Amino acid sequence: MDLSYTPEEEEFRARLREWLAKVLPGLPPKPSPDDWPGRRAYDLGWQRMLYDAGYAGLHWPADAGGRGATPTQHLIFLEETENAGAPYVGANFVGLLHAGPTIAAEGSAGQRARWLPPVLRGEEVWCQGFSEPDAGSDLAALRTRARRDGDDYVVNGSKIWTSHAEVADWCELLVRTDAKAPKHRGISWLAMPMDAPGITVRPLRTLAGSTEFAEVFLDDVRVPVADRVGEENDGWRVTMVTLSFERGTAFVGEVVACRRVLGELAREARKNGRWDDAVLRRRLGRLNAEFRALWRLTQWNVSESERSGGVPGIGGSVFKLRYSRARQDLYDAAADVLGPEALDLDSRWTLDRLSSLSYTIAAGTSQIQRNIVAERILGLPKGR
């Protein structure tokens, strides 16, 4: 693992810092968390600025509309934008961080030309239609069916926890195309237009009061066969590519954010007198070591992906498993530092703490990640 940066990478970092310092002060105010049309417009506007400046899709292949930069340069981009307080991907999360990279890796030339440039230009938003009400943590137990009818699939079923469905143009959708095949072998990965007849979106309100998730009901929705990514019934393999991006690189910027939050907590503890508590100091010190280690693990995963063609490996499950726990520990510590302020429902600390509870479920539960680590990394036998 090479943890050093080349002169070219340091030059890239310096140019990026200069650009961020110039453009960030001129950004408009962020819209209200409940204003999803406003949030979509804000996030797409920022994405367009990145595109115009040459920073959109840095590590995507050039023929997919990206710059073909190294994963290390992408890591520098995430680190610098987070440290500068630049907007996060927001509503562009699915398209930029896993649907887009999946299409870049698995899609046909026509699919890449159709779907990737609009994502990079900030013109289209994607949502994720994977989870289902009755499947639990077993994604392969999905029941949404797609019946072939000429040049279309006719889709019936429902999805839950569909990220950003209410403002999305497209959905990365998993469907069962062969009910008789073993459950991992009868699945296909489709790109579904969200304006197709037969789609009903019902927003779900989270514990924090937000509605970034939704239930999606599909009644005789027609999706062109041409919009299938990969071969029919090969969707589980394509899904593993999607999840490798979601677990391996999608949370990278958030590690930087957690390190920044930890610094804020240490400063607040010094101000309000909590720093005198030796137990709290040790707790914050352990968290500092934890996030430094996670950053090194991220660099290791990036080094591995550079050697494997840009697709993250199963090491992403190790990262995701530990990061989701560390994030919860961070906001538990924040409650100790802040005291009663941590109970203020209008405080960003409270909202972030509530949000942190979802990380042991999002992108695959911790139980599933432990199985992956045990079976695919440690070589342990499968549980019965």
Short mmCIF file of C-alpha atoms in Angstrom, two decimals:
data_model
loop_
_atom_site.label_atom_id
_atom_site.label_comp_id
_atom_site.label_asym_id
_atom_site.label_seq_id
_atom_site.Cartn_x
_atom_site.Cartn_y
_atom_site.Cartn_z
CA MET A 1 0.00 0.00 0.00
CA ASP A 2 1.43 3.36 -1.06
CA LEU A 3 0.22 6.13 1.27
CA SER A 4 2.36 8.87 -0.27
CA TYR A 5 1.19 11.43 -2.82
CA THR A 6 2.99 12.15 -6.08
CA PRO A 7 3.96 15.72 -7.08
CA GLU A 8 1.16 15.62 -9.67
CA GLU A 9 -1.38 14.68 -6.99
CA GLU A 10 -0.20 17.47 -4.70
CA GLU A 11 -0.48 19.92 -7.59
CA PHE A 12 -4.03 18.68 -8.17
CA ARG A 13 -4.79 19.29 -4.49
CA ALA A 14 -3.46 22.86 -4.64
CA ARG A 15 -5.53 23.73 -7.74
CA LEU A 16 -8.65 22.27 -6.14
CA ARG A 17 -8.14 24.25 -2.94
CA GLU A 18 -7.73 27.45 -4.95
CA TRP A 19 -10.94 26.81 -6.89
CA LEU A 20 -12.93 25.99 -3.75
CA ALA A 21 -11.74 29.14 -2.01
CA LYS A 22 -12.95 31.16 -4.99
CA VAL A 23 -16.42 29.64 -5.56
CA LEU A 24 -17.73 28.59 -2.14
CA PRO A 25 -18.33 32.12 -0.78
CA GLY A 26 -20.68 32.81 -3.70
CA LEU A 27 -23.00 29.84 -3.21
CA PRO A 28 -26.66 30.59 -2.42
CA PRO A 29 -28.10 29.64 1.00
CA LYS A 30 -29.01 26.00 1.46
CA PRO A 31 -32.76 25.31 1.17
CA SER A 32 -34.84 23.96 4.03
CA PRO A 33 -34.38 20.22 4.71
CA ASP A 34 -38.10 19.73 3.94
CA ASP A 35 -37.92 21.51 0.57
CA TRP A 36 -37.03 18.60 -1.68
CA PRO A 37 -37.53 20.42 -5.00
CA GLY A 38 -35.30 23.18 -3.61
CA ARG A 39 -32.72 20.68 -2.38
CA ARG A 40 -32.70 18.95 -5.77
CA ALA A 41 -32.13 22.27 -7.53
CA TYR A 42 -29.37 23.24 -5.07
CA ASP A 43 -27.56 19.89 -5.38
CA LEU A 44 -27.84 19.83 -9.17
CA GLY A 45 -26.59 23.40 -9.32
CA TRP A 46 -23.47 22.48 -7.36
CA GLN A 47 -22.94 19.43 -9.55
CA ARG A 48 -23.10 21.64 -12.64
CA MET A 49 -20.46 23.91 -11.14
CA LEU A 50 -18.21 20.90 -10.59
CA TYR A 51 -18.83 19.77 -14.16
CA ASP A 52 -18.02 23.15 -15.66
CA ALA A 53 -14.81 23.30 -13.63
CA GLY A 54 -13.73 19.80 -14.68
CA TYR A 55 -14.24 18.14 -11.28
CA ALA A 56 -17.31 16.01 -12.03
CA GLY A 57 -16.75 12.27 -12.26
CA LEU A 58 -13.04 12.56 -11.64
CA HIS A 59 -12.39 8.83 -11.42
CA TRP A 60 -14.96 7.81 -14.03
CA PRO A 61 -13.52 6.63 -17.36
CA ALA A 62 -13.09 9.31 -20.01
CA ASP A 63 -15.49 7.48 -22.36
CA ALA A 64 -18.10 7.67 -19.59
CA GLY A 65 -17.78 11.45 -19.38
CA GLY A 66 -15.26 11.51 -16.54
CA ARG A 67 -11.65 12.60 -16.35
CA GLY A 68 -10.14 9.16 -15.95
CA ALA A 69 -8.32 10.33 -12.82
CA THR A 70 -6.84 7.87 -10.37
CA PRO A 71 -8.81 6.75 -7.31
CA THR A 72 -6.19 8.58 -5.24
CA GLN A 73 -7.08 11.87 -6.93
CA HIS A 74 -10.72 11.14 -6.20
CA LEU A 75 -9.78 10.60 -2.55
CA ILE A 76 -8.03 13.98 -2.51
CA PHE A 77 -11.12 15.57 -4.03
CA LEU A 78 -13.38 14.13 -1.32
CA GLU A 79 -10.98 15.15 1.44
CA GLU A 80 -10.54 18.72 0.22
CA THR A 81 -14.20 19.42 -0.56
CA GLU A 82 -15.28 18.15 2.86
CA ASN A 83 -12.58 20.09 4.69
CA ALA A 84 -13.61 23.25 2.80
CA GLY A 85 -17.27 22.81 3.75
CA ALA A 86 -18.43 22.31 0.15
CA PRO A 87 -21.93 20.90 -0.46
CA TYR A 88 -22.30 17.15 -0.22
CA VAL A 89 -23.71 15.17 -3.17
CA GLY A 90 -27.18 15.22 -1.55
CA ALA A 91 -29.89 14.16 -3.98
CA ASN A 92 -27.17 13.07 -6.42
CA PHE A 93 -26.00 10.38 -4.00
CA VAL A 94 -27.28 7.31 -5.87
CA GLY A 95 -26.42 8.46 -9.37
CA LEU A 96 -22.92 9.68 -8.57
CA LEU A 97 -21.76 7.15 -6.01
CA HIS A 98 -23.13 3.78 -7.07
CA ALA A 99 -25.65 3.69 -9.96
CA GLY A 100 -23.38 5.75 -12.20
CA PRO A 101 -20.19 3.81 -11.37
CA THR A 102 -22.09 0.54 -11.89
CA ILE A 103 -23.25 1.62 -15.36
CA ALA A 104 -19.71 2.79 -16.13
CA ALA A 105 -18.41 -0.66 -15.19
CA GLU A 106 -21.22 -2.90 -16.51
CA GLY A 107 -23.31 -0.92 -19.00
CA SER A 108 -23.16 -1.04 -22.78
CA ALA A 109 -21.64 1.81 -24.76
CA GLY A 110 -25.14 3.12 -25.53
CA GLN A 111 -26.21 2.95 -21.89
CA ARG A 112 -23.10 4.77 -20.74
CA ALA A 113 -23.65 7.50 -23.33
CA ARG A 114 -27.33 7.86 -22.37
CA TRP A 115 -27.19 7.89 -18.58
CA LEU A 116 -23.79 9.00 -17.39
CA PRO A 117 -23.35 12.50 -18.92
CA PRO A 118 -26.68 13.80 -17.48
CA VAL A 119 -25.64 12.62 -14.00
CA LEU A 120 -22.30 14.37 -14.29
CA ARG A 121 -23.83 17.57 -15.72
CA GLY A 122 -26.35 17.80 -12.88
CA GLU A 123 -29.39 17.16 -15.05
CA GLU A 124 -30.81 13.87 -13.72
CA VAL A 125 -31.23 12.30 -10.28
CA TRP A 126 -31.32 8.57 -9.52
CA CYS A 127 -32.87 6.63 -6.66
CA GLN A 128 -32.25 3.09 -5.41
CA GLY A 129 -34.96 0.44 -5.62
CA PHE A 130 -33.34 -2.53 -3.87
CA SER A 131 -34.91 -3.17 -0.44
CA GLU A 132 -38.36 -4.69 -0.04
CA PRO A 133 -40.78 -4.84 2.93
CA ASP A 134 -40.74 -8.65 3.23
CA ALA A 135 -37.09 -9.33 2.38
CA GLY A 136 -35.47 -7.91 5.51
CA SER A 137 -31.68 -8.05 5.32
CA ASP A 138 -31.80 -10.79 2.68
CA LEU A 139 -31.74 -8.70 -0.49
CA ALA A 140 -31.85 -11.79 -2.70
CA ALA A 141 -35.27 -12.65 -1.23
CA LEU A 142 -36.86 -9.84 -3.23
CA ARG A 143 -40.27 -10.55 -4.77
CA THR A 144 -40.81 -7.72 -7.24
CA ARG A 145 -41.44 -9.54 -10.53
CA ALA A 146 -40.60 -8.55 -14.09
CA ARG A 147 -42.39 -10.48 -16.83
CA ARG A 148 -41.02 -10.27 -20.37
CA ASP A 149 -43.54 -8.90 -22.88
CA GLY A 150 -41.92 -8.30 -26.25
CA ASP A 151 -39.39 -5.50 -25.93
CA ASP A 152 -40.52 -4.60 -22.40
CA TYR A 153 -40.54 -5.99 -18.91
CA VAL A 154 -43.83 -5.60 -17.05
CA VAL A 155 -42.93 -4.97 -13.41
CA ASN A 156 -45.14 -5.54 -10.37
CA GLY A 157 -44.20 -5.27 -6.72
CA SER A 158 -43.00 -2.73 -4.18
CA LYS A 159 -39.79 -1.27 -2.76
CA ILE A 160 -39.02 0.42 0.53
CA TRP A 161 -36.30 2.80 1.77
CA THR A 162 -36.02 4.07 -1.80
CA SER A 163 -33.55 6.93 -1.47
CA HIS A 164 -34.68 10.24 -3.05
CA ALA A 165 -37.55 8.62 -4.98
CA GLU A 166 -39.71 11.75 -4.77
CA VAL A 167 -37.25 13.83 -6.82
CA ALA A 168 -35.64 11.12 -8.96
CA ASP A 169 -35.70 10.75 -12.74
CA TRP A 170 -34.40 7.16 -12.79
CA CYS A 171 -34.30 4.20 -10.43
CA GLU A 172 -31.72 1.42 -10.19
CA LEU A 173 -34.20 -1.40 -9.75
CA LEU A 174 -33.72 -5.05 -8.82
CA VAL A 175 -36.40 -7.42 -10.09
CA ARG A 176 -36.96 -11.16 -10.25
CA THR A 177 -37.02 -12.30 -13.86
CA ASP A 178 -36.97 -16.06 -13.21
CA ALA A 179 -39.10 -17.22 -10.30
CA LYS A 180 -37.95 -20.85 -10.71
CA ALA A 181 -34.22 -20.15 -10.52
CA PRO A 182 -32.29 -20.19 -7.22
CA LYS A 183 -32.91 -16.84 -5.61
CA HIS A 184 -29.48 -15.39 -6.41
CA ARG A 185 -29.69 -16.41 -10.06
CA GLY A 186 -33.10 -15.15 -11.11
CA ILE A 187 -32.52 -11.41 -10.60
CA SER A 188 -31.99 -8.62 -13.14
CA TRP A 189 -30.78 -5.00 -12.74
CA LEU A 190 -32.98 -2.48 -14.56
CA ALA A 191 -32.92 1.27 -15.05
CA MET A 192 -36.53 2.39 -14.60
CA PRO A 193 -37.79 5.88 -15.58
CA MET A 194 -39.62 7.32 -12.58
CA ASP A 195 -42.25 9.01 -14.77
CA ALA A 196 -43.46 5.67 -16.20
CA PRO A 197 -47.19 4.94 -15.73
CA GLY A 198 -47.99 2.68 -12.78
CA ILE A 199 -45.45 4.10 -10.30
CA THR A 200 -46.71 5.41 -6.94
CA VAL A 201 -44.26 7.10 -4.55
CA ARG A 202 -45.17 7.42 -0.89
CA PRO A 203 -42.56 9.32 1.23
CA LEU A 204 -41.49 7.83 4.58
CA ARG A 205 -40.73 10.09 7.53
CA THR A 206 -37.63 9.08 9.46
CA LEU A 207 -36.91 9.35 13.19
CA ALA A 208 -35.15 12.65 12.43
CA GLY A 209 -38.25 13.97 10.66
CA SER A 210 -36.84 13.91 7.13
CA THR A 211 -38.33 12.23 4.07
CA GLU A 212 -35.34 11.18 1.96
CA PHE A 213 -36.77 7.65 1.77
CA ALA A 214 -40.00 6.43 0.23
CA GLU A 215 -42.12 3.40 -0.50
CA VAL A 216 -42.52 2.79 -4.22
CA PHE A 217 -45.40 0.72 -5.60
CA LEU A 218 -45.15 -0.73 -9.10
CA ASP A 219 -48.30 -1.77 -10.96
CA ASP A 220 -47.74 -3.09 -14.51
CA VAL A 221 -44.84 -0.68 -15.03
CA ARG A 222 -43.25 -1.19 -18.44
CA VAL A 223 -39.46 -0.97 -18.60
CA PRO A 224 -37.69 -1.49 -21.94
CA VAL A 225 -35.50 -4.57 -22.11
CA ALA A 226 -32.84 -2.28 -23.55
CA ASP A 227 -32.69 -0.60 -20.12
CA ARG A 228 -31.43 -3.76 -18.41
CA VAL A 229 -27.80 -3.48 -17.29
CA GLY A 230 -26.03 -6.81 -17.72
CA GLU A 231 -27.60 -10.03 -18.91
CA GLU A 232 -31.03 -11.25 -17.85
CA ASN A 233 -30.82 -13.16 -14.55
CA ASP A 234 -27.25 -11.93 -14.00
CA GLY A 235 -28.43 -9.05 -11.83
CA TRP A 236 -27.02 -10.40 -8.58
CA ARG A 237 -23.48 -10.16 -9.93
CA VAL A 238 -24.17 -6.61 -11.17
CA THR A 239 -25.65 -5.81 -7.76
CA MET A 240 -22.43 -6.91 -6.07
CA VAL A 241 -20.63 -4.31 -8.19
CA THR A 242 -23.16 -1.68 -7.07
CA LEU A 243 -22.74 -2.63 -3.41
CA SER A 244 -18.96 -2.62 -3.70
CA PHE A 245 -19.16 1.04 -4.67
CA GLU A 246 -21.80 1.82 -2.04
CA ARG A 247 -19.80 0.21 0.79
CA GLY A 248 -16.29 0.79 -0.51
CA THR A 249 -16.20 4.44 -1.57
CA ALA A 250 -19.58 6.10 -0.99
CA PHE A 251 -18.85 6.87 2.68
CA VAL A 252 -15.32 8.14 2.19
CA GLY A 253 -16.22 11.82 2.44
CA GLU A 254 -18.13 11.13 5.62
CA VAL A 255 -15.00 9.84 7.35
CA VAL A 256 -13.43 13.25 6.72
CA ALA A 257 -16.60 14.88 8.06
CA CYS A 258 -16.46 12.79 11.24
CA ARG A 259 -12.84 13.81 11.84
CA ARG A 260 -13.90 17.44 11.49
CA VAL A 261 -16.82 16.91 13.91
CA LEU A 262 -14.46 15.29 16.41
CA GLY A 263 -12.27 18.38 16.31
CA GLU A 264 -15.32 20.56 16.98
CA LEU A 265 -16.24 18.42 19.98
CA ALA A 266 -12.74 18.69 21.44
CA ARG A 267 -12.84 22.48 21.12
CA GLU A 268 -16.31 22.64 22.70
CA ALA A 269 -15.17 20.42 25.58
CA ARG A 270 -12.30 22.82 26.28
CA LYS A 271 -14.73 25.74 26.32
CA ASN A 272 -17.42 24.26 28.56
CA GLY A 273 -15.13 22.55 31.07
CA ARG A 274 -15.81 18.95 30.04
CA TRP A 275 -12.17 18.60 28.96
CA ASP A 276 -11.24 18.21 32.65
CA ASP A 277 -12.91 14.77 32.61
CA ALA A 278 -10.08 12.28 31.97
CA VAL A 279 -12.54 9.56 30.92
CA LEU A 280 -14.03 11.85 28.26
CA ARG A 281 -10.55 12.81 27.00
CA ARG A 282 -9.64 9.14 26.60
CA ARG A 283 -12.93 8.55 24.79
CA LEU A 284 -12.26 11.35 22.31
CA GLY A 285 -8.68 10.15 21.90
CA ARG A 286 -9.87 6.66 21.06
CA LEU A 287 -12.28 8.07 18.50
CA ASN A 288 -9.47 10.09 16.97
CA ALA A 289 -7.42 6.90 16.59
CA GLU A 290 -10.49 5.10 15.21
CA PHE A 291 -11.12 7.61 12.44
CA ARG A 292 -7.43 7.88 11.59
CA ALA A 293 -7.38 4.10 11.20
CA LEU A 294 -10.53 4.22 9.05
CA TRP A 295 -8.89 6.81 6.83
CA ARG A 296 -5.86 4.52 6.40
CA LEU A 297 -8.22 1.63 5.63
CA THR A 298 -9.85 3.84 3.01
CA GLN A 299 -6.47 4.51 1.44
CA TRP A 300 -5.78 0.78 1.43
CA ASN A 301 -9.11 0.06 -0.26
CA VAL A 302 -8.35 2.75 -2.86
CA SER A 303 -4.94 1.21 -3.52
CA GLU A 304 -6.61 -2.16 -4.01
CA SER A 305 -9.22 -0.75 -6.38
CA GLU A 306 -6.48 0.87 -8.48
CA ARG A 307 -5.01 -2.60 -9.01
CA SER A 308 -8.38 -4.17 -9.84
CA GLY A 309 -9.63 -1.79 -12.51
CA GLY A 310 -11.35 0.76 -10.26
CA VAL A 311 -14.01 -1.47 -8.67
CA PRO A 312 -13.64 -1.66 -4.86
CA GLY A 313 -13.17 -5.10 -3.35
CA ILE A 314 -14.79 -6.85 -0.39
CA GLY A 315 -12.58 -4.82 1.95
CA GLY A 316 -15.38 -2.28 1.71
CA SER A 317 -17.42 -4.49 4.04
CA VAL A 318 -14.71 -4.22 6.71
CA PHE A 319 -14.74 -0.46 6.35
CA LYS A 320 -18.52 -0.13 6.36
CA LEU A 321 -18.91 -2.41 9.38
CA ARG A 322 -16.48 -0.46 11.53
CA TYR A 323 -17.40 2.99 10.25
CA SER A 324 -21.11 2.60 11.02
CA ARG A 325 -20.28 1.72 14.63
CA ALA A 326 -17.68 4.47 14.99
CA ARG A 327 -20.13 7.08 13.72
CA GLN A 328 -22.65 6.11 16.39
CA ASP A 329 -19.91 6.21 19.04
CA LEU A 330 -18.96 9.71 17.87
CA TYR A 331 -22.45 11.12 18.37
CA ASP A 332 -22.85 9.31 21.68
CA ALA A 333 -19.70 11.14 22.77
CA ALA A 334 -21.17 14.37 21.44
CA ALA A 335 -24.09 13.95 23.83
CA ASP A 336 -21.65 13.72 26.74
CA VAL A 337 -19.77 16.82 25.62
CA LEU A 338 -22.83 18.96 24.90
CA GLY A 339 -25.10 17.89 27.74
CA PRO A 340 -28.71 19.20 27.49
CA GLU A 341 -27.96 20.87 24.13
CA ALA A 342 -27.72 17.40 22.63
CA LEU A 343 -31.46 16.93 23.34
CA ASP A 344 -32.56 20.02 21.39
CA LEU A 345 -34.60 18.69 18.47
CA ASP A 346 -33.68 21.72 16.39
CA SER A 347 -29.95 21.19 16.91
CA ARG A 348 -27.88 19.74 14.09
CA TRP A 349 -26.16 17.58 16.70
CA THR A 350 -29.44 15.93 17.60
CA LEU A 351 -30.40 15.34 13.99
CA ASP A 352 -26.98 13.93 13.15
CA ARG A 353 -27.10 11.66 16.18
CA LEU A 354 -30.50 10.30 15.15
CA SER A 355 -29.24 9.87 11.59
CA SER A 356 -26.19 7.94 12.83
CA LEU A 357 -28.49 5.17 14.10
CA SER A 358 -29.32 4.21 10.51
CA TYR A 359 -25.74 3.49 9.48
CA THR A 360 -25.71 -0.04 10.89
CA ILE A 361 -28.62 -0.76 8.53
CA ALA A 362 -27.92 1.34 5.40
CA ALA A 363 -25.93 -0.29 2.56
CA GLY A 364 -26.31 -3.70 4.18
CA THR A 365 -26.82 -4.38 7.86
CA SER A 366 -23.89 -5.01 10.19
CA GLN A 367 -25.00 -8.63 10.53
CA ILE A 368 -24.71 -9.08 6.75
CA GLN A 369 -21.30 -7.37 6.70
CA ARG A 370 -20.05 -9.73 9.41
CA ASN A 371 -21.14 -12.71 7.32
CA ILE A 372 -19.31 -11.31 4.29
CA VAL A 373 -16.12 -10.73 6.30
CA ALA A 374 -16.34 -14.17 7.90
CA GLU A 375 -17.02 -16.11 4.71
CA ARG A 376 -15.22 -14.18 1.96
CA ILE A 377 -12.23 -12.74 3.81
CA LEU A 378 -11.59 -15.13 6.70
CA GLY A 379 -12.76 -18.24 4.83
CA LEU A 380 -15.02 -19.47 7.63
CA PRO A 381 -17.79 -21.94 6.78
CA LYS A 382 -21.26 -20.60 6.11
CA GLY A 383 -23.65 -20.58 9.05
CA ARG A 384 -26.69 -22.78 8.98
#
